[in-house]
C-alpha positions as protocol buffer text, in pm:
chain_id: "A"
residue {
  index: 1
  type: UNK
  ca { x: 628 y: 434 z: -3099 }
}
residue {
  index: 2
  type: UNK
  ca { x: 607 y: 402 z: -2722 }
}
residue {
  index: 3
  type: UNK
  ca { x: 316 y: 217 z: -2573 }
}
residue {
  index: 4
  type: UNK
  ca { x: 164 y: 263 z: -2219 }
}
residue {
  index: 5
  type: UNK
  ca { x: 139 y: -27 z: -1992 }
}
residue {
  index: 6
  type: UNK
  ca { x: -154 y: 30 z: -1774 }
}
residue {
  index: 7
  type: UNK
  ca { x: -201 y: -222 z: -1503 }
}
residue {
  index: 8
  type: UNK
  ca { x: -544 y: -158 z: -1310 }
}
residue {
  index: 9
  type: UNK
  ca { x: -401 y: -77 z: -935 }
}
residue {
  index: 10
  type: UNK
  ca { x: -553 y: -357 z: -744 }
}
residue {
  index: 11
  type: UNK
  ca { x: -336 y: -591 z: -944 }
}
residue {
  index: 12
  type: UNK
  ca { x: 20 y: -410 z: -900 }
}
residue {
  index: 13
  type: UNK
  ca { x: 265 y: -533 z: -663 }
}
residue {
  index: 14
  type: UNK
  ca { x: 287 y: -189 z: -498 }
}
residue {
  index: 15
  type: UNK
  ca { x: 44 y: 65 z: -449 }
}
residue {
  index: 16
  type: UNK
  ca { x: 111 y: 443 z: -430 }
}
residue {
  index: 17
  type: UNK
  ca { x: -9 y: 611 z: -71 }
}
residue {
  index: 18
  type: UNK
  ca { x: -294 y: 728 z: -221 }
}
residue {
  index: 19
  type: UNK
  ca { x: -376 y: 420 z: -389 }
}
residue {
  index: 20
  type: UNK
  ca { x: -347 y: 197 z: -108 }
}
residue {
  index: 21
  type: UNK
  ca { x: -583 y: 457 z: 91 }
}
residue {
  index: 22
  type: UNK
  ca { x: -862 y: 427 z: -129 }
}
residue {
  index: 23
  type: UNK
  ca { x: -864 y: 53 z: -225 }
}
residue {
  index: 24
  type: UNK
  ca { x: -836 y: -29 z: 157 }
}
residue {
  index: 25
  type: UNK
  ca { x: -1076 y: 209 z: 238 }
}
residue {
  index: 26
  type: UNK
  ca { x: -855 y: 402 z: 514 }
}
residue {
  index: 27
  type: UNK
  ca { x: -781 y: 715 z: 552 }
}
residue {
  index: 28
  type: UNK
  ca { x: -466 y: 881 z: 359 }
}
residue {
  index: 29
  type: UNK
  ca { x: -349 y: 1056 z: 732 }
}
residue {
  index: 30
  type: UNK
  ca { x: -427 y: 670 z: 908 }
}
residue {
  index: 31
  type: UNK
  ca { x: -193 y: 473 z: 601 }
}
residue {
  index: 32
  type: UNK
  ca { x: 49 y: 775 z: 662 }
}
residue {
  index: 33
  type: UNK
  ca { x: 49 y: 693 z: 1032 }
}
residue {
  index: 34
  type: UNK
  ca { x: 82 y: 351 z: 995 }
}
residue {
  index: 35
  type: UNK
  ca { x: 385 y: 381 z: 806 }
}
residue {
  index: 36
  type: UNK
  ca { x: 563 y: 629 z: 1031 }
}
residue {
  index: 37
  type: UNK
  ca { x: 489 y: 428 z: 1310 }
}
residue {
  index: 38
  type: UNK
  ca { x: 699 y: 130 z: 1187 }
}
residue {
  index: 39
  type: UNK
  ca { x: 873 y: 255 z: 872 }
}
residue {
  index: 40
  type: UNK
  ca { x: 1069 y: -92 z: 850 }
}
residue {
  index: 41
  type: UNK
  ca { x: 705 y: -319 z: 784 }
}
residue {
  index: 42
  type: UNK
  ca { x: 783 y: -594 z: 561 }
}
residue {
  index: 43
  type: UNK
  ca { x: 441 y: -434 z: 362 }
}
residue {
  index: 44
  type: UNK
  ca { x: 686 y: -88 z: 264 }
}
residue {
  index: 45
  type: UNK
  ca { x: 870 y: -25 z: -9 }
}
residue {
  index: 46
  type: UNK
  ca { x: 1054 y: 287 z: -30 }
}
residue {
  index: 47
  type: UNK
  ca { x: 1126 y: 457 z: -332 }
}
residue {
  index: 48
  type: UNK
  ca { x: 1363 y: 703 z: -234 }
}
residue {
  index: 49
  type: UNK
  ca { x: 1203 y: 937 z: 24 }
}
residue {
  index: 50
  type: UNK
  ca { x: 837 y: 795 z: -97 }
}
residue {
  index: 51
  type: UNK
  ca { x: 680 y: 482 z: 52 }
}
residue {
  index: 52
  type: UNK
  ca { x: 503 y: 213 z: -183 }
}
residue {
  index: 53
  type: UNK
  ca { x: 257 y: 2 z: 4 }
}
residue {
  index: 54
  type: UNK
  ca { x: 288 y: -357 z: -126 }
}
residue {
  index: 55
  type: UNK
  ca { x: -61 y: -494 z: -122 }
}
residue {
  index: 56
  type: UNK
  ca { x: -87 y: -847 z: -27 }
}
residue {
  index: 57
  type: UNK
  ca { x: 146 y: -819 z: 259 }
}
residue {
  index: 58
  type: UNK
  ca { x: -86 y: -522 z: 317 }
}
residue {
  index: 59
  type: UNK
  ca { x: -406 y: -738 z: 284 }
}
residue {
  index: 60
  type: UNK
  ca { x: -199 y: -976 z: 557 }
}
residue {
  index: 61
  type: UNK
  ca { x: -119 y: -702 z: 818 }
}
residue {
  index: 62
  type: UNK
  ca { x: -469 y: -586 z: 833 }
}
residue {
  index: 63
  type: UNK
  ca { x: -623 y: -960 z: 836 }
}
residue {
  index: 64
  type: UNK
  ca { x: -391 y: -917 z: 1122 }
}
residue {
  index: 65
  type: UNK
  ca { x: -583 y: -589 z: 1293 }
}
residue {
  index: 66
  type: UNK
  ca { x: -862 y: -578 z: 1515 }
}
residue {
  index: 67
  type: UNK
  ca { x: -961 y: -245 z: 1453 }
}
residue {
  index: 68
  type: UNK
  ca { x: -688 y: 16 z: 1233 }
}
């Protein structure tokens, strides 16, 4: 019997696009921006062709920001 492992998303390591959007209340185009802008951010993880935002050096970078 196979169990499912559900992890609430604001307590995974990495957060899908759309994940990351709505906990961080930005916009999925503005996250999508930000990661084509610098696709090398220490707060990426790609999984193949998909990026995984990893969310406290996500919670860092925009401690970092003035204004996103």
């Amino acid at each position: 019997m196979k169990q499912s492992l559900s992890i609430p998303f604001w307590e995974c390591y990495t957060m899908s696009v759309e994940e990351a959007a709505s906990y961080f209340r930005v916009g999925i185009n503005k996250l999508g921006r930000i990661i084509s802008e610098d696709t090398n951010a220490d707060f990426i993880l790609w999984d193949g062709k998909k990026a995984q935002i990893k969310r406290r050096k996500f919670e860092k970078y925009i401690d970092r920001c003035n204004e996103i």
